[in-house]
Every structure is written in structure tokens, then in C-alpha cells.
Coordinates of C-alpha atoms in Angstrom, one line a residue:
Chain A
M191 CA 100.3 101.5 164.5
N192 CA 96.9 100.7 163.1
V193 CA 94.4 98.8 165.2
G194 CA 90.8 98.5 164.3
G195 CA 90.7 101.4 161.9
A196 CA 92.1 104.1 164.4
V197 CA 95.7 105.2 164.0
Y198 CA 97.4 105.6 167.3
I199 CA 100.1 108.3 167.4
L200 CA 101.3 107.8 170.8
E201 CA 101.1 104.7 173.0
A202 CA 102.0 103.7 176.5
V203 CA 102.7 100.0 176.9
N204 CA 102.8 98.3 180.1
V205 CA 104.5 101.3 181.7
H206 CA 105.7 100.8 185.3
L207 CA 107.3 103.5 187.2
A208 CA 108.3 103.4 190.9
F209 CA 110.1 105.8 193.2
G210 CA 111.8 103.4 195.7
G211 CA 109.1 101.2 197.0
V212 CA 106.2 103.5 196.0
A213 CA 104.8 102.6 192.5
A214 CA 103.5 105.7 190.8
L215 CA 102.4 104.0 187.7
R216 CA 101.5 100.2 187.4
D217 CA 101.2 98.5 184.2
V218 CA 99.7 101.5 182.4
S219 CA 98.7 100.9 178.8
F220 CA 96.7 103.4 176.7
A221 CA 96.9 104.7 173.3
V222 CA 96.1 108.2 171.8
P223 CA 94.2 108.1 168.4
E224 CA 95.8 110.5 165.9
G225 CA 93.9 113.8 165.6
S226 CA 91.9 113.3 168.8
I227 CA 91.7 115.1 172.1
T228 CA 92.6 112.5 174.7
T229 CA 92.2 113.4 178.3
V230 CA 93.8 111.7 181.3
I231 CA 91.7 112.2 184.4
G232 CA 92.0 110.9 187.9
P233 CA 91.9 111.8 191.5
N234 CA 94.9 113.6 193.0
G235 CA 98.0 111.5 193.2
A236 CA 96.8 109.1 190.7
G237 CA 100.0 109.4 188.6
K238 CA 98.8 111.7 185.8
T239 CA 101.8 114.1 185.9
S240 CA 104.2 111.1 186.3
L241 CA 102.8 109.7 183.3
F242 CA 103.3 113.0 181.3
N243 CA 106.8 113.1 182.7
C244 CA 107.4 109.6 181.4
I245 CA 106.2 110.6 178.0
S246 CA 108.3 113.7 177.7
G247 CA 111.3 111.9 179.0
F248 CA 112.0 113.3 182.4
Y249 CA 111.4 110.0 184.1
R250 CA 112.4 106.7 182.7
P251 CA 110.0 104.0 183.5
Q252 CA 111.5 100.8 184.9
Q253 CA 109.3 98.6 182.6
G254 CA 107.3 99.2 179.5
S255 CA 107.6 101.6 176.6
I256 CA 106.5 104.8 175.1
R257 CA 105.8 104.6 171.4
F258 CA 105.5 107.5 169.0
R259 CA 104.1 106.5 165.6
G260 CA 104.8 102.9 166.6
E261 CA 108.5 103.6 167.3
D262 CA 109.9 103.0 170.8
I263 CA 111.1 106.3 172.1
S264 CA 111.7 105.2 175.7
R265 CA 115.5 105.6 175.2
L266 CA 115.4 109.2 173.9
K267 CA 116.2 112.2 176.0
P268 CA 113.7 115.1 176.3
P269 CA 115.3 117.3 173.6
A270 CA 115.1 114.4 171.2
R271 CA 111.5 113.8 171.8
A272 CA 110.9 117.6 171.4
A273 CA 112.4 117.3 168.0
L274 CA 109.9 114.5 167.2
G275 CA 107.1 117.0 167.8
L276 CA 106.1 116.3 171.3
A277 CA 105.4 119.6 172.9
R278 CA 104.1 120.2 176.4
T279 CA 103.0 122.8 178.9
F280 CA 103.3 122.3 182.6
Q281 CA 100.8 122.3 185.5
N282 CA 102.7 125.2 187.4
I283 CA 103.6 127.4 184.5
A284 CA 107.2 127.0 183.4
L285 CA 107.9 130.1 181.3
F286 CA 111.0 131.9 181.4
R287 CA 110.1 134.8 183.7
G288 CA 112.9 137.1 182.8
M289 CA 112.1 137.2 179.1
T290 CA 109.4 139.0 177.2
V291 CA 106.4 137.1 175.8
L292 CA 107.9 137.3 172.3
D293 CA 111.2 135.8 173.3
N294 CA 109.4 133.1 175.3
I295 CA 107.4 131.9 172.2
K296 CA 110.5 132.2 169.9
L297 CA 112.2 129.7 172.3
G298 CA 109.5 127.2 171.3
A299 CA 110.8 127.3 167.7
H300 CA 114.4 126.6 168.9
V301 CA 114.6 123.1 167.3
H302 CA 113.5 124.4 164.0
L303 CA 116.2 127.0 163.8
K304 CA 119.8 126.4 162.7
T305 CA 121.7 129.5 163.7
G306 CA 125.0 128.6 165.3
L307 CA 127.3 130.5 167.6
L308 CA 129.3 132.4 164.8
G309 CA 126.1 133.3 162.9
A310 CA 124.7 134.5 166.2
L311 CA 127.7 136.8 166.9
A312 CA 127.5 138.4 163.4
Y313 CA 123.6 138.4 163.2
F314 CA 124.1 138.8 159.5
G315 CA 122.9 137.0 156.5
P316 CA 121.3 133.6 157.2
A317 CA 121.0 134.2 161.0
R318 CA 119.2 137.5 160.5
R319 CA 116.9 136.0 157.8
E320 CA 116.1 133.0 160.0
E321 CA 115.1 135.4 162.9
M322 CA 113.0 137.4 160.7
A323 CA 111.2 134.3 159.3
V324 CA 110.5 132.9 162.8
R325 CA 109.3 136.3 164.0
E326 CA 106.9 136.5 161.0
E327 CA 105.6 133.0 161.5
I328 CA 105.0 133.6 165.1
E329 CA 103.2 136.8 164.6
R330 CA 101.1 135.4 161.8
R331 CA 100.1 131.9 163.1
I332 CA 100.4 132.2 166.8
I333 CA 100.2 135.8 168.3
D334 CA 97.1 136.6 166.3
F335 CA 95.4 133.2 166.9
L336 CA 95.8 133.3 170.7
E337 CA 95.0 137.0 170.9
I338 CA 98.1 138.0 172.7
D339 CA 99.3 140.7 170.4
H340 CA 98.9 143.5 173.0
I341 CA 101.4 141.9 175.5
R342 CA 104.2 140.7 173.1
R343 CA 106.8 143.1 174.4
Q344 CA 106.0 142.6 178.1
P345 CA 108.0 140.5 180.5
V346 CA 106.1 137.4 181.4
A347 CA 106.7 137.7 185.1
N348 CA 104.2 140.8 185.1
L349 CA 101.4 139.0 183.4
P350 CA 98.2 137.6 185.1
Y351 CA 97.9 133.9 185.5
G352 CA 95.5 133.3 182.7
L353 CA 97.6 135.1 180.1
Q354 CA 100.7 133.3 181.4
K355 CA 99.0 129.9 180.6
R356 CA 98.1 131.3 177.1
V357 CA 101.7 132.3 176.6
E358 CA 102.9 128.9 177.6
L359 CA 100.4 127.4 175.0
A360 CA 101.8 129.8 172.4
R361 CA 105.4 128.6 173.2
A362 CA 104.3 125.0 172.7
L363 CA 102.7 125.8 169.4
A364 CA 105.7 127.4 168.2
M365 CA 107.4 124.0 168.3
R366 CA 105.1 123.0 165.5
P367 CA 104.0 120.0 167.5
T368 CA 102.4 116.8 166.3
V369 CA 101.2 115.9 169.7
L370 CA 100.6 118.7 172.2
M371 CA 100.5 117.7 175.9
L372 CA 98.7 120.0 178.2
D373 CA 99.1 119.5 182.0
E374 CA 95.9 121.2 183.5
P375 CA 95.5 123.9 180.9
V376 CA 92.5 125.6 182.7
A377 CA 93.3 124.9 186.4
G378 CA 92.9 128.1 188.4
M379 CA 91.0 130.1 185.7
N380 CA 87.8 131.8 185.8
R381 CA 84.9 130.8 183.6
E382 CA 85.6 133.1 180.7
E383 CA 89.3 132.2 180.6
K384 CA 88.3 128.5 180.6
E385 CA 86.0 129.0 177.6
D386 CA 88.6 130.8 175.7
M387 CA 91.1 128.0 176.5
A388 CA 88.6 125.4 175.5
R389 CA 88.0 127.2 172.1
F390 CA 91.7 127.4 171.5
I391 CA 92.3 123.7 172.2
L392 CA 89.5 122.8 169.9
D393 CA 90.9 125.2 167.2
I394 CA 94.3 123.7 167.6
K395 CA 93.0 120.2 167.0
D396 CA 90.9 121.2 163.9
E397 CA 93.0 123.8 162.2
W398 CA 96.6 122.7 163.1
D399 CA 95.9 119.0 162.8
V400 CA 97.5 118.5 166.2
T401 CA 96.7 115.5 168.4
V402 CA 96.1 116.9 172.0
L403 CA 96.7 114.8 175.1
M404 CA 95.7 116.6 178.3
V405 CA 95.4 116.1 182.0
E406 CA 92.5 118.1 183.5
H407 CA 90.3 118.2 186.5
D408 CA 87.6 120.4 185.2
M409 CA 84.9 117.7 184.4
N410 CA 82.7 119.9 182.5
M411 CA 85.5 120.8 180.0
V412 CA 86.8 117.2 179.9
M413 CA 83.4 115.9 178.9
D414 CA 82.7 118.7 176.5
I415 CA 85.8 118.6 174.4
S416 CA 87.4 115.3 174.7
D417 CA 87.1 112.5 172.2
H418 CA 88.7 109.9 174.4
V419 CA 89.2 109.7 178.1
V420 CA 91.5 107.6 180.2
V421 CA 91.0 107.3 183.9
L422 CA 93.9 106.7 186.2
N423 CA 93.6 105.7 190.0
F424 CA 96.6 104.8 192.1
G425 CA 98.8 104.4 189.1
Q426 CA 96.5 102.1 187.2
V427 CA 94.2 102.6 184.3
I428 CA 90.7 101.8 185.6
A429 CA 88.7 102.8 182.5
S430 CA 89.0 104.4 179.1
G431 CA 86.8 105.2 176.3
E432 CA 84.4 107.9 175.1
P433 CA 83.5 110.5 177.7
S434 CA 79.9 109.3 178.1
Q435 CA 81.0 105.7 178.6
V436 CA 83.5 106.6 181.1
Q437 CA 81.2 108.8 183.0
Q438 CA 78.8 105.9 183.7
D439 CA 81.6 103.5 184.6
P440 CA 81.1 102.2 188.1
A441 CA 84.9 102.0 188.7
V442 CA 85.3 105.6 188.0
I443 CA 82.4 106.7 190.2
Q444 CA 83.9 104.6 193.0
A445 CA 87.4 106.3 192.4
Y446 CA 86.0 109.8 192.6
L447 CA 83.2 109.4 195.3
G448 CA 84.5 106.4 197.3
D449 CA 82.9 103.1 197.6
G450 CA 79.2 102.6 198.6
D451 CA 76.3 103.8 196.7
V452 CA 75.1 107.3 196.6
E453 CA 72.7 106.8 199.4
T454 CA 75.4 105.7 201.8
L455 CA 77.3 108.6 201.0
R456 CA 74.5 111.0 201.5
R457 CA 73.8 109.4 204.9
R458 CA 77.5 109.9 205.9
L459 CA 77.4 113.4 204.8
N460 CA 74.3 114.1 206.9
L461 CA 75.8 112.4 210.0
K462 CA 78.8 114.7 209.5
T463 CA 76.7 118.0 209.3
E464 CA 74.7 116.9 212.3
A465 CA 77.7 116.2 214.3
A466 CA 79.2 119.5 213.5
Chain B
M266 CA 107.9 162.6 175.1
R267 CA 108.4 160.0 172.6
I268 CA 105.1 158.7 171.1
G269 CA 104.4 155.8 168.8
D270 CA 107.2 153.9 167.3
A271 CA 105.1 151.9 164.8
K272 CA 107.2 149.8 162.5
Q273 CA 106.4 148.5 159.0
T274 CA 108.8 145.6 158.9
Y275 CA 110.0 143.1 161.4
V276 CA 113.6 144.0 160.4
A277 CA 112.9 147.4 161.8
D278 CA 111.2 146.1 164.9
E279 CA 113.9 143.8 165.8
A280 CA 116.7 146.3 165.1
L281 CA 119.2 147.1 167.9
W282 CA 118.3 150.8 167.8
T283 CA 114.7 151.1 167.1
S284 CA 114.5 154.9 166.8
S285 CA 116.7 157.6 165.1
T286 CA 117.2 159.3 168.4
Q287 CA 118.9 156.1 169.6
Q288 CA 121.1 155.9 166.5
I289 CA 122.2 159.4 166.8
W290 CA 123.2 159.0 170.4
F291 CA 125.1 155.8 169.6
G292 CA 126.8 157.7 166.7
L293 CA 127.8 160.5 169.1
L294 CA 129.1 157.9 171.6
L295 CA 131.4 156.4 169.0
L296 CA 132.4 159.9 167.9
A297 CA 133.4 160.7 171.6
L298 CA 135.3 157.4 171.8
L299 CA 137.2 158.4 168.7
V300 CA 138.1 161.9 169.7
F301 CA 138.8 161.1 173.3
P302 CA 142.5 160.0 173.0
F303 CA 143.3 163.2 171.3
I304 CA 142.2 165.4 174.0
A305 CA 142.7 163.2 177.1
N306 CA 145.8 163.4 179.2
S307 CA 148.0 160.3 179.6
Y308 CA 146.4 159.4 182.9
L309 CA 142.9 159.5 181.5
L310 CA 144.1 157.4 178.5
Y311 CA 145.5 154.8 180.8
L312 CA 142.3 154.6 182.6
A313 CA 140.3 154.3 179.4
C314 CA 142.5 151.4 178.3
L315 CA 141.9 149.6 181.6
V316 CA 138.1 150.2 181.3
G317 CA 138.1 148.8 177.7
I318 CA 139.7 145.6 178.9
A319 CA 137.6 145.4 182.0
V320 CA 134.4 145.9 179.7
I321 CA 135.3 143.0 177.5
S322 CA 136.2 140.6 180.4
A323 CA 133.0 141.7 182.4
T324 CA 130.9 141.1 179.3
G325 CA 132.3 137.6 179.0
L326 CA 131.5 136.9 182.6
N327 CA 128.1 138.2 182.2
I328 CA 127.4 135.9 179.3
L329 CA 128.2 133.1 181.6
T330 CA 126.8 134.2 185.0
G331 CA 124.3 136.9 184.1
F332 CA 122.7 135.3 181.1
T333 CA 123.4 131.5 181.6
G334 CA 123.1 131.6 185.3
L335 CA 126.4 129.6 185.9
I336 CA 128.5 131.2 188.6
S337 CA 132.2 131.2 187.9
L338 CA 135.2 132.2 190.0
G339 CA 137.6 131.3 187.2
Q340 CA 137.6 134.6 185.3
A341 CA 141.0 135.6 186.5
G342 CA 142.4 132.2 185.6
F343 CA 140.8 132.4 182.1
M344 CA 142.3 135.9 181.6
G345 CA 145.6 134.4 182.6
V346 CA 145.5 131.7 180.0
G347 CA 144.8 134.5 177.4
G348 CA 147.5 136.8 178.8
Y349 CA 150.2 133.9 178.9
T350 CA 149.2 132.8 175.4
V351 CA 149.7 136.3 173.9
A352 CA 153.0 136.7 175.9
W353 CA 154.4 133.3 174.7
L354 CA 153.3 134.0 171.0
S355 CA 155.0 137.5 171.3
L356 CA 158.3 136.0 172.6
H357 CA 158.6 133.1 170.4
T358 CA 156.9 134.1 167.2
A359 CA 156.3 137.2 165.0
V360 CA 152.5 136.7 164.7
P361 CA 150.6 140.0 164.3
F362 CA 148.4 141.0 167.3
P363 CA 145.0 140.0 165.8
L364 CA 146.1 136.4 165.3
A365 CA 147.7 136.3 168.8
L366 CA 144.5 137.5 170.3
L367 CA 142.5 135.1 168.3
A368 CA 144.7 132.3 169.5
A369 CA 144.4 133.5 173.1
G370 CA 140.7 133.6 172.8
L371 CA 140.4 130.2 171.3
L372 CA 142.8 128.4 173.7
T373 CA 141.1 130.1 176.6
A374 CA 137.7 129.0 175.1
A375 CA 139.0 125.3 175.1
V376 CA 140.1 125.6 178.6
G377 CA 136.7 127.0 179.6
V378 CA 134.9 124.3 178.0
I379 CA 136.8 121.7 180.0
V380 CA 136.3 123.8 183.2
G381 CA 132.6 123.9 182.2
L382 CA 132.2 120.1 182.0
P383 CA 131.1 119.7 185.7
S384 CA 128.4 122.3 185.1
L385 CA 125.9 119.7 183.9
R386 CA 125.9 118.1 187.3
V387 CA 126.7 120.9 189.7
K388 CA 125.1 124.4 190.0
G389 CA 125.2 127.5 192.1
L390 CA 127.8 127.5 194.9
Y391 CA 129.0 124.1 194.0
L392 CA 129.9 125.3 190.5
A393 CA 131.5 128.4 192.0
I394 CA 133.8 126.0 194.0
A395 CA 134.5 123.8 191.0
T396 CA 135.5 127.0 189.0
L397 CA 137.6 128.2 192.0
A398 CA 139.4 124.9 191.9
A399 CA 140.1 125.3 188.2
S400 CA 141.5 128.7 188.9
V401 CA 143.8 127.6 191.7
F402 CA 145.0 124.7 189.3
L403 CA 145.6 127.2 186.5
H404 CA 147.6 129.4 188.9
F405 CA 149.7 126.5 189.8
I406 CA 150.5 126.0 186.0
F407 CA 151.3 129.6 185.7
S408 CA 153.7 129.5 188.5
E409 CA 155.3 126.1 188.1
W410 CA 155.5 125.4 184.3
T411 CA 158.6 127.6 184.2
S412 CA 159.8 126.6 180.7
V413 CA 156.7 128.2 179.1
T414 CA 155.4 130.7 181.7
G415 CA 158.7 131.9 183.2
G416 CA 157.5 130.9 186.7
M417 CA 157.1 133.5 189.4
A418 CA 159.1 135.9 187.4
G419 CA 156.6 135.8 184.5
L420 CA 157.2 136.8 181.0
S421 CA 157.9 140.2 179.4
L422 CA 156.3 141.1 176.0
R423 CA 157.5 143.1 173.1
P424 CA 154.9 145.6 171.9
A425 CA 152.1 144.4 169.8
Q426 CA 152.8 144.4 166.2
L427 CA 150.7 144.8 163.1
L428 CA 152.3 145.0 159.6
G429 CA 155.4 146.8 161.1
F430 CA 153.3 149.1 163.2
S431 CA 154.1 148.9 166.8
F432 CA 151.7 149.6 169.6
H433 CA 154.2 150.8 172.1
N434 CA 152.3 153.4 173.9
D435 CA 148.9 153.9 175.7
F436 CA 147.6 156.2 172.8
R437 CA 148.1 153.5 170.2
M438 CA 147.0 150.7 172.6
Y439 CA 143.7 152.7 173.0
F440 CA 143.1 152.1 169.3
M441 CA 143.6 148.5 169.6
I442 CA 141.5 148.1 172.8
M443 CA 138.5 150.3 172.3
P444 CA 137.4 149.2 168.7
L445 CA 137.8 145.6 169.8
A446 CA 135.7 146.3 172.8
V447 CA 132.9 148.0 170.8
I448 CA 132.9 145.1 168.2
M449 CA 132.8 142.4 171.0
L450 CA 130.1 144.2 172.7
L451 CA 128.0 144.4 169.7
A452 CA 128.6 140.7 168.9
A453 CA 127.6 139.8 172.5
R454 CA 124.4 141.8 172.0
N455 CA 123.6 140.0 168.8
V456 CA 124.0 136.6 170.4
F457 CA 120.9 137.5 172.5
R458 CA 118.9 138.3 169.5
T459 CA 119.1 134.8 168.2
R460 CA 118.3 131.2 169.4
V461 CA 121.7 130.7 170.9
G462 CA 121.2 133.6 173.4
R463 CA 117.6 132.6 174.1
A464 CA 118.8 129.2 174.9
F465 CA 121.3 130.6 177.4
I466 CA 118.6 132.6 179.1
A467 CA 116.2 129.5 179.1
I468 CA 118.9 127.5 180.9
R469 CA 119.2 130.2 183.5
D470 CA 115.5 130.7 184.1
R471 CA 114.3 127.1 184.2
D472 CA 116.6 124.4 182.9
I473 CA 113.9 121.7 182.9
S474 CA 111.6 123.4 180.5
A475 CA 114.4 124.2 178.4
E476 CA 115.0 120.6 177.9
V477 CA 111.3 120.1 176.9
L478 CA 111.8 122.8 174.1
G479 CA 114.6 120.8 172.6
I480 CA 117.6 122.6 174.1
P481 CA 120.5 120.2 174.9
L482 CA 121.7 121.5 178.3
L483 CA 125.2 120.3 178.1
K484 CA 125.8 121.6 174.7
Y485 CA 124.5 125.2 175.5
K486 CA 126.2 125.2 178.9
L487 CA 129.6 124.4 177.3
L488 CA 128.9 126.9 174.6
S489 CA 128.3 129.6 177.1
F490 CA 131.5 128.6 179.0
G491 CA 133.5 128.6 175.7
L492 CA 132.1 132.0 174.6
S493 CA 132.6 133.6 177.9
S494 CA 136.1 132.3 178.2
F495 CA 136.9 133.5 174.7
Y496 CA 136.0 137.0 175.9
A497 CA 138.2 136.5 178.9
G498 CA 141.1 135.2 177.0
V499 CA 141.0 138.2 174.6
A500 CA 140.7 140.6 177.5
G501 CA 143.8 138.8 179.2
G502 CA 145.7 139.1 175.9
L503 CA 145.1 142.8 175.8
F504 CA 146.0 143.1 179.4
A505 CA 149.3 141.3 178.5
Y506 CA 149.9 143.7 175.5
F507 CA 149.0 146.6 177.6
F508 CA 151.2 146.1 180.7
R509 CA 153.7 144.1 178.7
V510 CA 154.4 141.8 181.5
V511 CA 152.6 138.9 182.9
T512 CA 153.3 137.0 186.1
P513 CA 151.1 134.8 188.2
E514 CA 150.4 137.8 190.4
S515 CA 148.8 139.6 187.4
F516 CA 145.7 137.5 187.6
P517 CA 144.9 137.1 191.3
L518 CA 141.7 135.5 192.7
A519 CA 140.6 138.9 193.8
M520 CA 140.3 139.7 190.1
S521 CA 137.7 137.1 189.6
I522 CA 135.8 138.6 192.5
F523 CA 136.3 142.1 191.0
Y524 CA 134.5 140.9 187.8
L525 CA 131.8 139.1 189.7
A526 CA 131.1 142.4 191.6
A527 CA 131.3 144.4 188.4
I528 CA 128.4 142.4 186.8
I529 CA 126.3 142.5 190.0
V530 CA 126.7 146.2 190.4
G531 CA 126.1 146.8 186.7
G532 CA 123.3 144.4 186.2
M533 CA 123.3 140.7 185.6
G534 CA 121.8 139.5 182.3
S535 CA 122.2 143.0 180.6
I536 CA 125.0 143.7 178.2
L537 CA 124.8 147.4 179.2
G538 CA 125.0 146.3 182.8
G539 CA 128.3 144.5 182.3
V540 CA 129.7 147.7 180.6
L541 CA 128.5 150.0 183.4
G542 CA 129.7 147.7 186.1
A543 CA 133.1 147.4 184.5
V544 CA 133.3 151.3 184.2
F545 CA 132.1 151.7 187.7
M546 CA 134.4 149.2 189.4
T547 CA 137.5 150.6 187.5
L548 CA 136.8 154.3 187.9
V549 CA 135.3 154.6 191.4
P550 CA 138.5 153.7 193.2
E551 CA 140.3 156.2 191.0
G552 CA 137.7 158.9 191.6
L553 CA 137.9 158.3 195.4
K554 CA 141.7 158.9 195.1
L555 CA 141.2 162.0 193.2
L556 CA 138.7 163.3 195.7
T557 CA 141.2 162.7 198.4
A558 CA 143.7 164.7 196.5
A559 CA 141.3 167.5 196.0
V560 CA 140.5 167.9 199.6
T561 CA 144.1 167.6 200.8
P562 CA 144.9 171.4 200.5
F563 CA 142.0 172.1 202.9
Y564 CA 142.5 169.2 205.3
P565 CA 146.2 168.2 205.2
Q566 CA 145.4 165.1 207.2
A567 CA 143.0 163.7 204.5
P568 CA 145.4 161.2 202.9
V569 CA 146.1 159.7 206.3
F570 CA 142.5 159.1 207.0
M571 CA 141.1 158.5 203.4
S572 CA 143.7 156.0 202.1
P573 CA 142.6 153.2 204.5
L574 CA 139.0 154.4 204.0
L575 CA 139.0 154.0 200.3
G576 CA 138.4 150.3 200.3
V577 CA 135.7 150.7 202.9
V578 CA 133.8 153.4 200.9
F579 CA 134.1 151.2 197.7
G580 CA 132.7 148.3 199.7
V581 CA 129.8 150.4 201.1
L582 CA 129.0 151.6 197.6
I583 CA 128.6 148.0 196.4
V584 CA 126.6 146.9 199.3
G585 CA 124.4 150.0 198.7
F586 CA 123.7 148.8 195.2
L587 CA 122.9 145.3 196.3
L588 CA 120.4 146.7 198.9
F589 CA 118.8 149.5 196.9
E590 CA 119.1 148.5 193.3
P591 CA 119.6 144.8 192.9
N592 CA 119.1 145.0 189.2
G593 CA 122.2 147.2 189.0
L594 CA 123.2 150.3 187.1
A595 CA 121.5 149.1 183.9
E596 CA 118.2 149.4 185.7
I597 CA 118.9 152.9 186.9
W598 CA 119.7 153.9 183.3
R599 CA 116.4 152.3 182.1
R600 CA 114.6 154.4 184.6
I601 CA 116.3 157.5 183.4
R602 CA 115.4 156.8 179.8
R603 CA 111.8 156.1 180.8
F604 CA 111.6 159.4 182.6
F605 CA 112.7 161.2 179.4
H606 CA 110.4 159.1 177.2
L607 CA 107.4 160.2 179.2
W608 CA 108.5 163.6 180.1
P609 CA 106.7 166.0 180.7
F610 CA 104.2 163.5 182.1
R611 CA 104.9 161.6 185.3
T612 CA 106.3 158.1 185.0

């Protein structure tokens, strides 16, 4: 879809999602420009992860649609969306704990491989060549790039948190994504790990021609690397635009800090400390 | 101590045996299996055949339960389908044994896929109950469909045939069972070097993120059921050829539990674990009997006390494994290997 010069690779159109009587997303519309880093921010419970789950197909919105390159993909199941090039990572790491790093990453390439059961049993000819090709590609493009060559044979369960996040990113990259969805990629990381991750995300956008859609709470990182920011609050989009615009938006400040001006807040805070 | 196993190519790095030491040991194992029937007595030969059948069946169950995480109590029923298929073919046709076994495997795989249909909706204990129901249903068929299965009396088979060669004793059966067991083990190992096996493990570990990676759950769950049942069917067919009689009582529910115990003791999600578990479960009761016989000259009362105790001792051994080595015999084996890799330095 082409509107005003920008090409939108992924769009949510009037998405409405409710669990029983609780509306998680209300009439949410936004678009992700191709080749951008678009970030969804919002206070806890704003519906960010629900939105991600709608896009990757776990939740089916009651109304509205999700469009990928202008096509409605709302009816597709998660594996079909994966085949289109929608890759994602999870907020609370969803790696396969019993497998090694290498096997986890290879799983990302699943949709691009063809080996069937008989080929797998024989592990000969095409099946073997395919395995070698995928191994080579992963080694060359992903393991080197994400600097995880020293842990490739280790079971994921033993790795520290920051590395697990990186392995999950590696697995998503092995899907050769066109849109990479990252759910809180730097949550719980220390500063150094955050900087590494921010660098990887920027490199992925520039060198891999991948559009990045992420949910993140770390405002410094969001403002530093995003091209486009969408703000959700109570399931509604309250602002969207460039980071600097969004930062100044009164509705956003209100959502994060509560209503009233800064002076009132400060006074409230003082009262609290005095009372304590 | 083994140091450095740097590889030049990915082919070498992804090989089943990554060092020449491993290749030599595997060669020696094959040689031992080849020489064994010529030096073993008839009792050991009989046990070896039983172990071979158990290894195939346990590997099948391990694919389903250990690697894909789908608990099944239908293993005995599946083996029964294979056993009856072979028996029927042997009675009514003159097909050579490889075709009969293939037919047994394929028919059982088809039954397994049908039994596996509920697995998309139900997991864990509920799936165990669903497969248990299937097992009961199969037993009902074995005992009631008299025109095909011979009812409670069962069917008797002629010896397996191949090009006029008759497998009428344990010695010859050994050369049918063992090579098949080795081939099927290697094939199972191969599956887990490719995307099919990885998809199975992904479903076991976290089926939600498996879907996001583009793995259709139903397809792979049914594939796992089919493959696992194929192994069970072939094992059941060999069982029929070996004992040359199948009755509904040949495949009791306790057999399903026997195989579940075998993969738990051996190590779920490890091909080696299935093998070790099957060997352990088949041989330990025999070993305990031998032990009883050995002490009888010194304690004439031993059989009186020991016979009822055998089951208890066997049970205690299994519980001991669950408590002290939940990852099974395969993990113990890994530890031993690690010790020798690092020797003389401490692990």
C-alpha cells in the first residue's frame, strides 16, 4: 500500500480484541513503514503484547484486520504468517530449552527447508545437502553477526539471560524475515547488553533490509533508534509519529505520568514523602 | 584426555561420530553383535532377540513420548496391530518377511495417526487416557474379530520366509532382528539431525513458539504418531515371527507400561536412552533370576524368598532411577564418557 510516499509493509486496521467483557484493543489502527524501526510503547497493560499476538496470529481480533503488503492476513494461522516472513521473539524468552543453540537457530529456518520424513530417516542426498547448506548459512550470516560462536554447542537452558535473548533473535533471523517483531528485546538487560542489542537491531535494519516492529519500555533506546513510534494506552492508539513528536505529545505525558501538570505531581510526591 | 576436535567442513562437524575413536568403538560393537550368536548359548540368544525387539519398540515410543512429548499408553496395542498383520499375512499369503514387516509397520502407522488425532486438543494425562482408550479398543478387536484374529485362541504362524530360506530358530531370527534394530536405530537418529526431528522437539519444548516458527502442530504430531507406530508395528511383527503365535494376551496393557518405564529409566529424548532402557528392562529381571539361582546352593531357601521379591527389587530399581538419575541411563553414560575425555584431570 502506498500512501503519501511511504510504503507500509504491515498495517493494523481498526483492530478490536476483547476477552469476555474486557476490551484489550479498541479500534487500533497504525501502519509500519517498510524499512523502518517502528516501536509500540505504552504503560503496562496497554495491550502491546495483545497487539503482537494479533499480528502473529495467536489471537483473532473480533473486528478489523491485519494487512501484510496490503493483503489481509487476518484469516491465516501462525505457521502461514511465519511463511510470509513475519518473525518474532517473545517477552519471556521462548527458546527450546532442551536443545543446543545451533539447533534452536536451525529451527528458525524450518519453513525454508524441504526434507520430508523419508529423507530424514535416510539422511542421504538432498536431505544431507540441505542440512549442510542451512548450517553454512547460519554460521556465515547469523552466528558471526550476533557474536555467539562460542556457545553454539551449548544447551540453551544453561545460558545467561542476555545471551538467551540473543539466541532468540538469531532464531528469528534464521527465518529470513521481512518483518521482525521484537517483544521487549532489552528488558532485564544491563547497559552493555542493551547497547549491543541496539546495535544489532540497527544493523539488522540496515544490512538485512528487515523492517523492525518492537515493543519496548526502555525510553532511551526507543527514542534513540526508532523511526516511528506508536503509543498505546488502555487498548487505544493515543499518539503516533516520530520519536521527538511523540515525546512532546500531552496525551502521552498524561498516560505515563498521570493527569495534572508537573507541579501538581511534584507536590503530591512531596506530601507522600512527608507523610512517610 | 581428548583435546581439540577441530573440523574443516560442516559435513565432518555434523557427523554422527565426530572422532575416529567413536567410529572404532561403533565398529567393534557391530562386530560383537555379529559374532555374538556364534558363541552364545541358546538362552542368551533368546534374550538377545527379545532385547532387539524391545529396542525397536522402545525407540518408537521414545520418538513419540521422549522427543515429541506426547504420552502414549497405546504401545502394546500398536505392537498388536503389527503382530496380527504379520500373522495374518503369514497364514493367508506367501509374502516374504520384509514385505510383511513393512505392511505391519505401515498399517500400524495408519492406526497410530488415527489414534493421534485427539493430540492436537489434549495433552499430558488426558492424551495418556485417550491412547489407553485406543488400546482397549484394539484389544477388543483382537479378541472379538474372530474371522481375522482367531479370537482368544489367536493365530499361529509359519516361520518367516525369504527366498526359500526359513527363519525357524532363534539363531536365524537373531539375524533378522538385530540388523533391523541397528538400521532402525540409525534411521531414528538421523531424523533428529534434520528439520523433522527438530520440529518434534520444538513441539515438546514449547508448542506455541513452534507455531510462530512455521511448524504446523497437527501435521508434525501426527507424523510423530505415525513414525512411532511404524516402529511399534515392526517390533510387533518381529514379536509374532519370534514366538510364532499371537493372542490378545501377547500384548497386555502392562506391556505399554513396560515400554514407558523403559524410556524413563533409559532417558527420554535420547536414542541411546531408549536402547539402554530396553536392555535394562529386559535383562534385569533375568539377571535377578540368575542371581537367585546362583545363591540357591548356599541358601536353599532363596527361591522361596526371592521369587516374590523379584518384582519388588525391580520396582525399587526403577524408583531409584527416577529419584537419583531422572535423565536416565543415557545421562550416566554421558558422565562416564566425559570422565574419560577429561581424564586424568578432574571433571
